[in-house]
Tab-separated table of C-alpha atoms (C1' of nucleotides) in Angstrom:
chain	number	residue	atom	x	y	z
A	16	MET	CA	76.097	283.629	22.383
A	17	ARG	CA	79.789	283.958	22.977
A	18	GLU	CA	79.367	283.984	26.726
A	19	SER	CA	77.353	280.799	26.912
A	20	PRO	CA	80.301	278.411	26.591
A	21	ASP	CA	81.765	279.905	29.731
A	22	ILE	CA	78.769	279.371	31.932
A	23	ALA	CA	78.085	276.048	30.230
A	24	ARG	CA	81.631	275.038	31.066
A	25	ILE	CA	81.086	275.732	34.758
A	26	ALA	CA	77.778	273.896	34.710
A	27	ALA	CA	79.492	270.918	33.080
A	28	LEU	CA	81.887	270.748	35.995
A	29	VAL	CA	78.971	270.237	38.364
A	30	ALA	CA	77.123	267.983	35.947
A	31	ASP	CA	79.213	264.907	36.632
A	32	PRO	CA	77.873	262.717	39.464
A	33	ALA	CA	81.318	262.008	40.873
A	34	ARG	CA	82.347	265.667	40.924
A	35	CYS	CA	78.956	266.547	42.297
A	36	SER	CA	79.360	264.182	45.247
A	37	MET	CA	82.712	265.699	46.050
A	38	LEU	CA	81.410	269.241	45.887
A	39	LEU	CA	78.477	268.418	48.141
A	40	ALA	CA	80.816	266.784	50.612
A	41	LEU	CA	82.713	270.077	50.765
A	42	MET	CA	79.599	272.191	51.279
A	43	ASP	CA	80.338	272.583	54.957
A	44	GLY	CA	83.550	274.446	54.235
A	45	ARG	CA	85.922	271.739	55.473
A	46	ALA	CA	88.963	270.704	53.483
A	47	LEU	CA	89.263	267.040	52.492
A	48	THR	CA	92.056	265.077	50.865
A	49	ALA	CA	91.929	263.585	47.397
A	50	THR	CA	91.576	259.979	48.578
A	51	GLU	CA	88.845	260.891	51.020
A	52	LEU	CA	86.933	262.564	48.224
A	53	ALA	CA	87.538	259.614	45.927
A	54	GLY	CA	86.085	257.293	48.536
A	55	LEU	CA	83.057	259.495	49.063
A	56	ALA	CA	82.376	259.642	45.356
A	57	GLY	CA	82.942	255.925	44.898
A	58	ILE	CA	85.677	256.219	42.291
A	59	THR	CA	89.359	255.364	42.138
A	60	LYS	CA	91.997	257.881	43.034
A	61	GLN	CA	93.143	258.189	39.424
A	62	THR	CA	89.690	259.278	38.335
A	63	ALA	CA	89.347	261.581	41.321
A	64	SER	CA	92.679	263.163	40.541
A	65	SER	CA	91.492	264.001	37.051
A	66	HIS	CA	88.247	265.480	38.360
A	67	LEU	CA	89.917	267.517	41.061
A	68	ALA	CA	92.443	268.931	38.635
A	69	LYS	CA	89.615	270.223	36.453
A	70	LEU	CA	87.792	271.744	39.400
A	71	VAL	CA	90.903	273.495	40.677
A	72	ASP	CA	91.780	274.674	37.187
A	73	SER	CA	88.438	276.448	36.929
A	74	GLU	CA	88.734	277.776	40.464
A	75	VAL	CA	85.682	275.906	41.621
A	76	LEU	CA	87.924	274.338	44.246
A	77	ARG	CA	90.985	275.617	46.030
A	78	MET	CA	93.829	273.233	46.734
A	79	GLU	CA	96.418	273.374	49.448
A	80	ALA	CA	99.318	270.970	49.586
A	81	GLN	CA	100.492	269.903	53.010
A	82	GLY	CA	103.210	267.323	53.012
A	83	ARG	CA	102.118	264.484	50.831
A	84	HIS	CA	98.454	265.358	51.288
A	85	ARG	CA	96.424	267.656	49.122
A	86	TYR	CA	93.503	269.339	50.814
A	87	PHE	CA	90.596	270.557	48.719
A	88	GLN	CA	87.889	272.996	49.661
A	89	LEU	CA	85.277	275.076	47.885
A	90	GLY	CA	86.642	277.964	45.853
A	91	GLY	CA	84.430	280.467	47.598
A	92	PRO	CA	80.929	281.333	48.717
A	93	HIS	CA	79.763	281.647	45.126
A	94	VAL	CA	80.361	277.930	44.668
A	95	ALA	CA	78.162	277.131	47.647
A	96	ALA	CA	75.559	279.537	46.303
A	97	LEU	CA	75.587	277.718	42.993
A	98	LEU	CA	75.101	274.360	44.648
A	99	GLU	CA	72.262	275.682	46.738
A	100	ALA	CA	70.624	277.110	43.631
A	101	LEU	CA	70.745	273.636	42.143
A	102	MET	CA	69.275	272.070	45.268
A	103	VAL	CA	66.182	274.204	44.898
A	104	PHE	CA	65.233	271.978	41.959
A	105	SER	CA	65.646	268.716	43.832
A	106	SER	CA	63.698	269.872	46.858
A	107	ASP	CA	60.982	270.976	44.463
A	108	SER	CA	60.615	267.875	42.311
A	109	VAL	CA	60.645	265.353	45.154
A	110	PRO	CA	58.940	266.996	48.124
A	111	PRO	CA	57.918	263.872	50.080
A	112	LEU	CA	61.498	262.884	50.741
A	113	ARG	CA	62.154	260.912	53.919
A	114	THR	CA	61.979	263.422	56.714
A	115	GLY	CA	63.808	261.846	59.614
A	116	PRO	CA	64.985	263.671	62.687
A	117	LYS	CA	68.282	264.485	61.035
A	118	ASP	CA	66.469	265.933	58.054
A	119	PHE	CA	64.419	268.058	60.388
A	120	ALA	CA	67.544	269.315	62.118
A	121	LEU	CA	69.045	270.208	58.737
A	122	ARG	CA	66.034	272.274	57.800
A	123	ARG	CA	66.085	273.951	61.176
A	124	ALA	CA	69.700	275.130	61.141
A	125	ARG	CA	72.747	274.153	59.178
A	126	VAL	CA	75.973	275.607	57.899
A	127	CYS	CA	76.066	276.792	54.287
A	128	TYR	CA	79.736	277.179	53.428
A	129	ASP	CA	80.546	279.300	56.472
A	130	HIS	CA	77.301	280.956	57.471
A	131	LEU	CA	73.966	280.029	58.991
A	132	ALA	CA	71.238	278.511	56.805
A	133	GLY	CA	67.867	276.880	57.308
A	134	GLU	CA	64.967	278.321	59.297
A	135	MET	CA	67.277	280.077	61.716
A	136	GLY	CA	69.363	281.577	58.917
A	137	VAL	CA	66.284	282.857	57.145
A	138	ALA	CA	64.925	284.288	60.403
A	139	LEU	CA	68.180	286.152	60.910
A	140	HIS	CA	68.134	287.514	57.397
A	141	ASP	CA	64.500	288.577	57.612
A	142	ARG	CA	65.039	290.353	60.904
A	143	MET	CA	68.084	292.218	59.651
A	144	ARG	CA	66.357	293.339	56.469
A	145	GLY	CA	62.981	294.018	58.040
A	146	GLY	CA	64.284	295.701	61.161
A	147	GLY	CA	66.529	298.125	59.344
A	148	TRP	CA	69.746	296.466	60.448
A	149	LEU	CA	70.650	296.228	56.797
A	150	SER	CA	70.037	298.820	54.131
A	151	ASP	CA	68.669	297.971	50.725
A	152	ASP	CA	72.140	297.677	49.226
A	153	LEU	CA	73.059	295.185	51.940
A	154	THR	CA	75.317	297.271	54.093
A	155	VAL	CA	75.049	297.150	57.874
A	156	THR	CA	73.367	300.292	59.191
A	157	GLY	CA	74.196	302.104	62.411
A	158	LYS	CA	71.162	300.458	63.949
A	159	GLY	CA	72.456	297.122	62.757
A	160	TRP	CA	75.842	297.614	64.356
A	161	ALA	CA	74.127	298.647	67.573
A	162	HIS	CA	72.269	295.359	67.660
A	163	LEU	CA	75.403	293.414	66.810
A	164	ALA	CA	77.241	295.201	69.621
A	165	ALA	CA	74.581	293.936	72.029
A	166	ILE	CA	76.011	290.451	71.690
A	167	GLY	CA	79.602	291.629	71.518
A	168	LEU	CA	80.199	291.982	67.800
A	169	THR	CA	82.015	295.025	66.440
A	170	PRO	CA	83.506	295.786	63.023
A	171	ALA	CA	86.853	294.832	64.570
A	172	GLU	CA	85.700	291.214	64.749
A	173	LEU	CA	85.303	291.018	60.974
A	174	PRO	CA	87.702	288.597	59.307
A	175	ARG	CA	90.053	290.302	56.914
A	176	SER	CA	89.092	289.512	53.345
A	177	ASN	CA	87.919	291.213	50.198
A	178	ARG	CA	84.722	289.180	50.222
A	179	PRO	CA	81.582	291.303	50.349
A	180	LEU	CA	80.358	292.065	53.840
A	181	CYS	CA	76.848	290.850	53.234
A	182	ARG	CA	75.249	288.767	50.581
A	183	SER	CA	71.866	287.160	50.150
A	184	CYS	CA	72.078	283.433	49.580
A	185	LEU	CA	69.064	281.406	48.464
A	186	ASP	CA	68.134	278.729	50.969
A	187	TRP	CA	67.184	275.450	49.349
A	188	SER	CA	65.007	274.210	52.205
A	189	GLN	CA	63.260	277.475	52.934
A	190	ARG	CA	63.369	278.829	49.384
A	191	ARG	CA	64.101	282.222	50.810
A	192	HIS	CA	67.257	284.178	51.426
A	193	HIS	CA	69.577	283.826	54.321
A	194	LEU	CA	72.548	285.997	55.181
A	195	ALA	CA	75.921	285.162	53.656
A	196	GLY	CA	79.121	287.175	53.380
A	197	LEU	CA	81.599	288.140	56.043
A	198	VAL	CA	78.927	289.343	58.432
A	199	GLY	CA	77.130	286.041	58.045
A	200	LYS	CA	80.316	284.191	58.877
A	201	MET	CA	81.054	286.459	61.801
A	202	ILE	CA	77.618	285.891	63.313
A	203	LEU	CA	77.775	282.123	62.954
A	204	ASP	CA	81.258	282.026	64.468
A	205	HIS	CA	79.981	284.093	67.351
A	206	ILE	CA	76.967	281.858	67.914
A	207	LEU	CA	79.322	278.908	68.193
A	208	ALA	CA	81.765	280.833	70.387
A	209	LEU	CA	78.954	281.771	72.758
A	210	SER	CA	77.950	278.092	72.886
A	211	TRP	CA	74.468	278.984	71.769
A	212	ALA	CA	74.894	276.086	69.370
A	213	ARG	CA	77.460	273.558	68.241
A	214	ARG	CA	78.230	271.747	65.007
A	215	LEU	CA	77.301	268.083	64.876
A	216	PRO	CA	80.260	266.015	63.684
A	217	ALA	CA	80.238	264.705	60.117
A	218	SER	CA	77.195	266.737	59.185
A	219	ARG	CA	76.133	270.239	58.345
A	220	VAL	CA	73.683	270.406	61.225
A	221	ILE	CA	73.930	273.314	63.654
A	222	ALA	CA	72.414	272.144	66.915
A	223	PHE	CA	71.150	274.976	69.074
A	224	THR	CA	70.899	274.390	72.793
A	225	PRO	CA	67.458	275.229	74.218
A	226	ASP	CA	68.975	278.154	76.054
A	227	GLY	CA	71.017	279.257	73.029
A	228	GLU	CA	67.995	279.191	70.783
A	229	ARG	CA	66.029	281.271	73.256
A	230	ARG	CA	68.823	283.838	73.500
A	231	PHE	CA	69.252	283.969	69.727
A	232	LEU	CA	65.557	284.502	69.074
A	233	ASP	CA	65.371	287.006	71.905
A	234	TRP	CA	68.192	288.918	70.312
A	235	LEU	CA	66.257	289.020	67.053
A	236	ARG	CA	63.143	290.295	68.764
B	26	MET	CA	74.586	261.639	49.564
B	27	ARG	CA	71.670	260.404	47.551
B	28	GLU	CA	70.809	263.807	46.183
B	29	SER	CA	73.882	264.183	44.020
B	30	PRO	CA	72.502	262.446	40.926
B	31	ASP	CA	69.539	264.778	40.913
B	32	ILE	CA	71.470	267.987	41.136
B	33	ALA	CA	74.024	266.698	38.654
B	34	ARG	CA	71.176	265.988	36.261
B	35	ILE	CA	69.956	269.578	36.452
B	36	ALA	CA	73.471	270.900	36.029
B	37	ALA	CA	73.899	268.716	32.955
B	38	LEU	CA	70.886	270.388	31.382
B	39	VAL	CA	72.640	273.739	31.616
B	40	ALA	CA	76.011	272.305	30.681
B	41	ASP	CA	75.333	272.071	26.968
B	42	PRO	CA	76.319	275.212	25.029
B	43	ALA	CA	73.235	275.102	22.836
B	44	ARG	CA	70.831	274.710	25.746
B	45	CYS	CA	72.759	277.365	27.605
B	46	SER	CA	72.324	279.891	24.794
B	47	MET	CA	68.609	279.257	24.764
B	48	LEU	CA	68.265	279.628	28.510
B	49	LEU	CA	70.214	282.878	28.515
B	50	ALA	CA	68.028	284.227	25.736
B	51	LEU	CA	65.008	283.585	27.945
B	52	MET	CA	66.502	285.254	31.012
B	53	ASP	CA	64.341	288.350	30.609
B	54	GLY	CA	61.152	286.369	31.080
B	55	ARG	CA	59.950	286.532	27.493
B	56	ALA	CA	58.708	283.500	25.647
B	57	LEU	CA	60.350	282.549	22.350
B	58	THR	CA	59.448	279.970	19.723
B	59	ALA	CA	61.399	276.821	19.037
B	60	THR	CA	62.824	278.021	15.723
B	61	GLU	CA	63.872	281.344	17.173
B	62	LEU	CA	65.718	279.541	19.921
B	63	ALA	CA	67.295	277.180	17.399
B	64	GLY	CA	68.544	280.157	15.416
B	65	LEU	CA	69.944	281.833	18.493
B	66	ALA	CA	71.772	278.708	19.529
B	67	GLY	CA	73.061	278.093	16.016
B	68	ILE	CA	71.596	274.617	15.665
B	69	THR	CA	68.956	273.032	13.476
B	70	LYS	CA	65.375	272.787	14.588
B	71	GLN	CA	65.591	269.030	15.030
B	72	THR	CA	68.377	269.409	17.554
B	73	ALA	CA	66.619	272.273	19.261
B	74	SER	CA	63.461	270.217	19.526
B	75	SER	CA	65.361	267.502	21.343
B	76	HIS	CA	66.962	269.995	23.721
B	77	LEU	CA	63.725	271.787	24.457
B	78	ALA	CA	61.918	268.542	25.170
B	79	LYS	CA	64.496	267.690	27.800
B	80	LEU	CA	64.296	271.111	29.396
B	81	VAL	CA	60.520	271.032	29.545
B	82	ASP	CA	60.575	267.485	30.858
B	83	SER	CA	62.698	268.580	33.809
B	84	GLU	CA	60.572	271.687	34.321
B	85	VAL	CA	63.484	273.977	33.615
B	86	LEU	CA	61.326	275.479	30.864
B	87	ARG	CA	57.592	275.862	30.511
B	88	MET	CA	56.015	275.376	27.100
B	89	GLU	CA	52.831	276.844	25.778
B	90	ALA	CA	51.392	275.892	22.406
B	91	GLN	CA	49.558	278.561	20.494
B	92	GLY	CA	48.456	277.612	17.022
B	93	ARG	CA	51.355	276.028	15.281
B	94	HIS	CA	53.869	277.848	17.427
B	95	ARG	CA	55.345	276.615	20.674
B	96	TYR	CA	56.454	279.309	23.047
B	97	PHE	CA	59.079	278.524	25.636
B	98	GLN	CA	59.926	280.442	28.776
B	99	LEU	CA	61.832	279.868	31.973
B	100	GLY	CA	60.216	277.481	34.426
B	101	GLY	CA	60.370	279.977	37.259
B	102	PRO	CA	62.522	282.416	39.208
B	103	HIS	CA	64.659	279.610	40.547
B	104	VAL	CA	65.871	278.905	37.023
B	105	ALA	CA	66.953	282.503	36.605
B	106	ALA	CA	68.595	282.330	40.025
B	107	LEU	CA	70.558	279.302	38.944
B	108	LEU	CA	71.760	281.017	35.790
B	109	GLU	CA	72.754	284.065	37.789
B	110	ALA	CA	74.711	281.907	40.192
B	111	LEU	CA	76.587	280.527	37.205
B	112	MET	CA	77.254	283.967	35.780
B	113	VAL	CA	79.085	284.946	38.938
B	114	PHE	CA	81.957	282.816	37.689
B	115	SER	CA	82.344	284.824	34.502
B	116	SER	CA	80.684	288.193	34.477
B	117	ASP	CA	79.599	288.797	30.925
B	118	SER	CA	76.580	290.767	29.853
B	119	VAL	CA	73.873	289.304	27.690
B	120	PRO	CA	72.715	291.565	24.877
B	121	PRO	CA	68.933	291.345	24.545
B	122	LEU	CA	67.407	290.338	21.254
B	123	ARG	CA	65.011	292.635	19.491
B	124	THR	CA	62.080	290.820	17.954
B	125	GLY	CA	58.591	291.668	16.847
B	126	PRO	CA	57.092	294.648	15.031
B	127	LYS	CA	59.292	297.579	14.206
B	128	ASP	CA	56.411	299.947	14.563
B	129	PHE	CA	56.706	301.546	17.953
B	130	ALA	CA	52.999	302.345	18.232
B	131	LEU	CA	52.054	298.773	17.442
B	132	ARG	CA	54.343	297.517	20.135
B	133	ARG	CA	53.005	300.044	22.596
B	134	ALA	CA	49.321	299.189	22.297
B	135	ARG	CA	47.229	297.320	19.773
B	136	VAL	CA	44.145	295.213	19.533
B	137	CYS	CA	44.563	291.443	19.665
B	138	TYR	CA	41.291	290.020	18.335
B	139	ASP	CA	39.113	292.093	20.675
B	140	HIS	CA	41.316	292.900	23.654
B	141	LEU	CA	44.316	295.040	24.516
B	142	ALA	CA	47.803	293.825	23.653
B	143	GLY	CA	51.318	295.246	23.606
B	144	GLU	CA	53.052	296.989	26.472
B	145	MET	CA	49.805	298.396	27.785
B	146	GLY	CA	48.074	295.023	27.649
B	147	VAL	CA	50.910	293.337	29.468
B	148	ALA	CA	50.929	296.094	32.090
B	149	LEU	CA	47.212	295.566	32.649
B	150	HIS	CA	47.651	291.834	32.965
B	151	ASP	CA	50.593	292.129	35.358
B	152	ARG	CA	48.721	294.569	37.563
B	153	MET	CA	45.617	292.399	37.737
B	154	ARG	CA	47.573	289.270	38.579
B	155	GLY	CA	50.082	290.917	40.891
B	156	GLY	CA	47.596	293.136	42.702
B	157	GLY	CA	45.160	290.358	43.488
B	158	TRP	CA	42.486	291.549	41.056
B	159	LEU	CA	42.584	288.079	39.562
B	160	SER	CA	42.896	284.817	41.425
B	161	ASP	CA	45.210	282.070	40.326
B	162	ASP	CA	42.482	280.330	38.348
B	163	LEU	CA	41.823	283.578	36.485
B	164	THR	CA	38.559	284.656	38.007
B	165	VAL	CA	37.978	288.258	38.974
B	166	THR	CA	38.184	288.675	42.749
B	167	GLY	CA	36.089	291.006	44.867
B	168	LYS	CA	39.052	293.364	44.971
B	169	GLY	CA	39.237	293.150	41.200
B	170	TRP	CA	35.579	294.080	40.734
B	171	ALA	CA	36.065	296.970	43.150
B	172	HIS	CA	38.819	298.367	40.977
B	173	LEU	CA	36.787	297.800	37.835
B	174	ALA	CA	33.866	299.619	39.423
B	175	ALA	CA	36.147	302.607	39.953
B	176	ILE	CA	36.056	303.252	36.212
B	177	GLY	CA	32.425	302.270	35.859
B	178	LEU	CA	32.632	298.595	34.960
B	179	THR	CA	30.280	296.104	36.612
B	180	PRO	CA	29.474	292.477	35.833
B	181	ALA	CA	26.355	293.790	34.076
B	182	GLU	CA	28.553	295.284	31.354
B	183	LEU	CA	29.845	291.882	30.366
B	184	PRO	CA	28.896	290.807	26.853
B	185	ARG	CA	26.750	287.715	26.780
B	186	SER	CA	28.720	284.770	25.529
B	187	ASN	CA	29.949	281.392	26.604
B	188	ARG	CA	33.522	282.499	26.088
B	189	PRO	CA	35.645	282.279	29.225
B	190	LEU	CA	35.666	285.438	31.299
B	191	CYS	CA	39.423	285.722	31.456
B	192	ARG	CA	42.192	284.187	29.512
B	193	SER	CA	45.887	284.759	29.408
B	194	CYS	CA	47.028	285.366	25.871
B	195	LEU	CA	50.656	285.339	24.908
B	196	ASP	CA	51.747	288.679	23.529
B	197	TRP	CA	53.825	288.366	20.395
B	198	SER	CA	55.680	291.660	20.738
B	199	GLN	CA	56.278	291.496	24.471
B	200	ARG	CA	56.462	287.715	24.659
B	201	ARG	CA	54.553	287.829	27.894
B	202	HIS	CA	50.912	287.406	28.797
B	203	HIS	CA	48.185	289.967	28.370
B	204	LEU	CA	44.551	289.690	29.364
B	205	ALA	CA	42.102	288.106	26.927
B	206	GLY	CA	38.590	286.752	27.377
B	207	LEU	CA	35.361	288.624	27.977
B	208	VAL	CA	36.853	290.799	30.688
B	209	GLY	CA	39.676	291.730	28.365
B	210	LYS	CA	37.169	292.741	25.707
B	211	MET	CA	35.065	294.660	28.212
B	212	ILE	CA	38.041	296.665	29.392
B	213	LEU	CA	39.220	297.542	25.910
B	214	ASP	CA	35.712	298.570	24.864
B	215	HIS	CA	35.515	300.773	27.934
B	216	ILE	CA	38.861	302.391	27.264
B	217	LEU	CA	37.613	303.326	23.801
B	218	ALA	CA	34.241	304.450	25.149
B	219	LEU	CA	35.940	306.752	27.669
B	220	SER	CA	38.022	308.180	24.797
B	221	TRP	CA	41.207	307.290	26.638
B	222	ALA	CA	42.309	305.902	23.286
B	223	ARG	CA	41.047	305.331	19.755
B	224	ARG	CA	41.702	302.801	17.043
B	225	LEU	CA	43.744	304.021	14.106
B	226	PRO	CA	41.982	303.208	10.838
B	227	ALA	CA	43.235	300.262	8.769
B	228	SER	CA	45.573	299.174	11.483
B	229	ARG	CA	45.557	297.380	14.769
B	230	VAL	CA	47.151	300.275	16.608
B	231	ILE	CA	45.425	301.576	19.729
B	232	ALA	CA	46.457	305.205	20.082
B	233	PHE	CA	46.183	306.472	23.637
B	234	THR	CA	45.704	310.190	24.141
B	235	PRO	CA	48.259	311.678	26.552
B	236	ASP	CA	45.470	312.254	29.063
B	237	GLY	CA	43.990	308.789	28.516
B	238	GLU	CA	47.306	307.109	29.020
B	239	ARG	CA	47.837	309.002	32.236
B	240	ARG	CA	44.394	308.017	33.528
B	241	PHE	CA	44.851	304.408	32.525
B	242	LEU	CA	48.213	304.084	34.237
B	243	ASP	CA	46.875	305.969	37.267
B	244	TRP	CA	44.065	303.451	37.488
B	245	LEU	CA	46.590	300.644	37.479
B	246	ARG	CA	48.613	302.222	40.255
C	12	DG	C1'	118.605	253.908	51.657
C	13	DC	C1'	114.122	251.619	51.468
C	14	DA	C1'	109.506	250.485	51.861
C	15	DA	C1'	104.791	252.515	52.340
C	16	DT	C1'	101.495	255.733	51.211
C	17	DG	C1'	99.346	259.792	48.734
C	18	DG	C1'	98.796	261.458	44.231
C	19	DT	C1'	99.575	262.002	39.079
C	20	DT	C1'	100.212	260.610	34.143
C	21	DC	C1'	99.323	257.727	30.205
C	22	DG	C1'	96.742	254.823	27.251
C	23	DA	C1'	92.863	251.969	25.970
C	24	DT	C1'	88.135	251.108	26.559
C	25	DT	C1'	83.524	252.356	26.726
C	26	DA	C1'	79.244	254.922	27.320
C	27	DA	C1'	76.625	259.001	26.621
C	28	DG	C1'	74.763	262.328	23.976
C	29	DA	C1'	74.973	266.194	20.486
C	30	DT	C1'	74.209	266.711	15.766
C	31	DC	C1'	71.910	266.545	11.319
C	32	DG	C1'	69.417	264.420	7.038
C	33	DA	C1'	65.157	262.636	5.872
C	34	DA	C1'	60.649	261.594	6.609
C	35	DC	C1'	56.594	262.693	9.037
C	36	DC	C1'	52.659	265.201	11.624
C	37	DA	C1'	49.959	269.515	12.626
C	38	DT	C1'	48.286	273.994	11.794
C	39	DG	C1'	47.024	278.042	9.160
C	40	DA	C1'	46.349	280.574	4.568
C	41	DG	C1'	44.130	280.819	0.306
D	9	DC	C1'	41.663	270.700	-1.129
D	10	DT	C1'	46.501	272.152	-1.545
D	11	DC	C1'	50.551	274.236	-0.218
D	12	DA	C1'	53.756	276.415	3.034
D	13	DT	C1'	55.520	276.489	7.538
D	14	DG	C1'	56.489	275.187	12.451
D	15	DG	C1'	57.865	271.164	15.023
D	16	DT	C1'	58.793	266.242	16.025
D	17	DT	C1'	60.631	261.451	15.333
D	18	DC	C1'	63.971	258.202	13.732
D	19	DG	C1'	68.363	256.532	12.534
D	20	DA	C1'	73.240	257.037	11.700
D	21	DT	C1'	77.417	259.409	12.695
D	22	DC	C1'	80.740	261.379	15.457
D	23	DT	C1'	82.766	263.747	19.477
D	24	DT	C1'	83.528	264.015	24.131
D	25	DA	C1'	84.811	262.511	28.410
D	26	DA	C1'	84.437	259.215	32.372
D	27	DT	C1'	86.697	255.239	33.885
D	28	DC	C1'	90.350	252.169	35.391
D	29	DG	C1'	94.883	249.347	34.995
D	30	DA	C1'	99.571	250.108	35.104
D	31	DA	C1'	103.436	252.667	35.655
D	32	DC	C1'	105.462	256.619	37.699
D	33	DC	C1'	106.637	260.636	41.008
D	34	DA	C1'	106.797	262.622	45.808
D	35	DT	C1'	106.846	262.640	50.635
D	36	DT	C1'	107.175	260.555	55.148
D	37	DG	C1'	108.790	257.104	58.619
D	38	DC	C1'	112.108	253.904	59.890
DNA sequence: GCAATGGTTCGATTAAGATCGAACCATGAG
DNA sequence: CTCATGGTTCGATCTTAATCGAACCATTGC
């Protein structure tokens, strides 16, 4: 029972609507300033300041001061994972939500923190697990590296960080896992660098070009 | 973002220390009664009742009434996933609670009215549900009858009664479901008839012979 | 130096909800 | 039927924390 206050404390940080809005606005991995976040959440800057201080204090957010601005971003992939885990409930309880073209695009491919999510993200994950590119303990196999090399990715391209190489992240729209971790980030970065897809501004949508989508799916074949 | 209130609402359900304790106690998939959960959380039963109602209302928990007891268990794997995502922030281990009979044999296998309960009963139930021997509405499938035929059971062996063929019965030592109903009775009777096990006198214990246990578990494989 | 802008601190107000005592309903045992 | 037990409902109390106005601090641009 002694451990419950800790996890309850974290949950309480997400439980406030204002803080929740801010966290969701940061889901794409960008860094926003305090006043921007206040505006998005519909609260004054005093209130936002109080909220942000709590979030930074618990390492749910990271803060970086630049001049007279303070930029806030998610504390790490585990924060995004938590938010996605919560979204599973919403997508479950209200299934017939308005499904416009933008909603469709989001389900198709989007960024989750810094890696690929949605149908395309799940397809990638499934192929890597099913095709033996990843072992059971989520390390990239020799076969996996061979396939990655086919599109120009080598271990040298990995960002330097102590984050785990691969993680499974639950996808709220697909309700299945997609690939997170450094390898997930590396692959998404590469997809963008190859111009197979581009990020739509002010949204989490990853828009594949027809040709890029064909090449991506071919690569998974 | 219109979805923020919804996900904040779910987070708020986990944000209370008392509710959190209860949820963590249910992480292993067992079902516990309201008073047990109240005791674990260190609150009175009135308070617990209020908490549990909210959790059931939001489908975070599922409730099953049996006699004057109400058994609560997690609403699904996504609830466990959410709790795990929260635990990433503070890695503590949750010591499991020991409940139920102290008698090992009783916990292993016993008769519940006229069918098999305890670890062996739960194993049977899990295998029949998970292996497609039973459909979702608890009728025996063709595959199920094929497996039953392998040990000599056919629909002709069914006792005549208007009782339902299959029922899920909550196991009080395992806190999970075992198989009740006419099929449950038929299987237990057959296990005794094959001398895979025998009833201990003046007790509810079902004592498997070493050979019988091996055959039974082989059949479930 | 001085205004303008981004952000924080403080204090008072207010709303939400966790808690428990007491009374009540439902079920099972004898 | 009667009693004991598991669980809920109601009402009152009390704690927590979200919110904003006002004042204050910090940085940049002029």
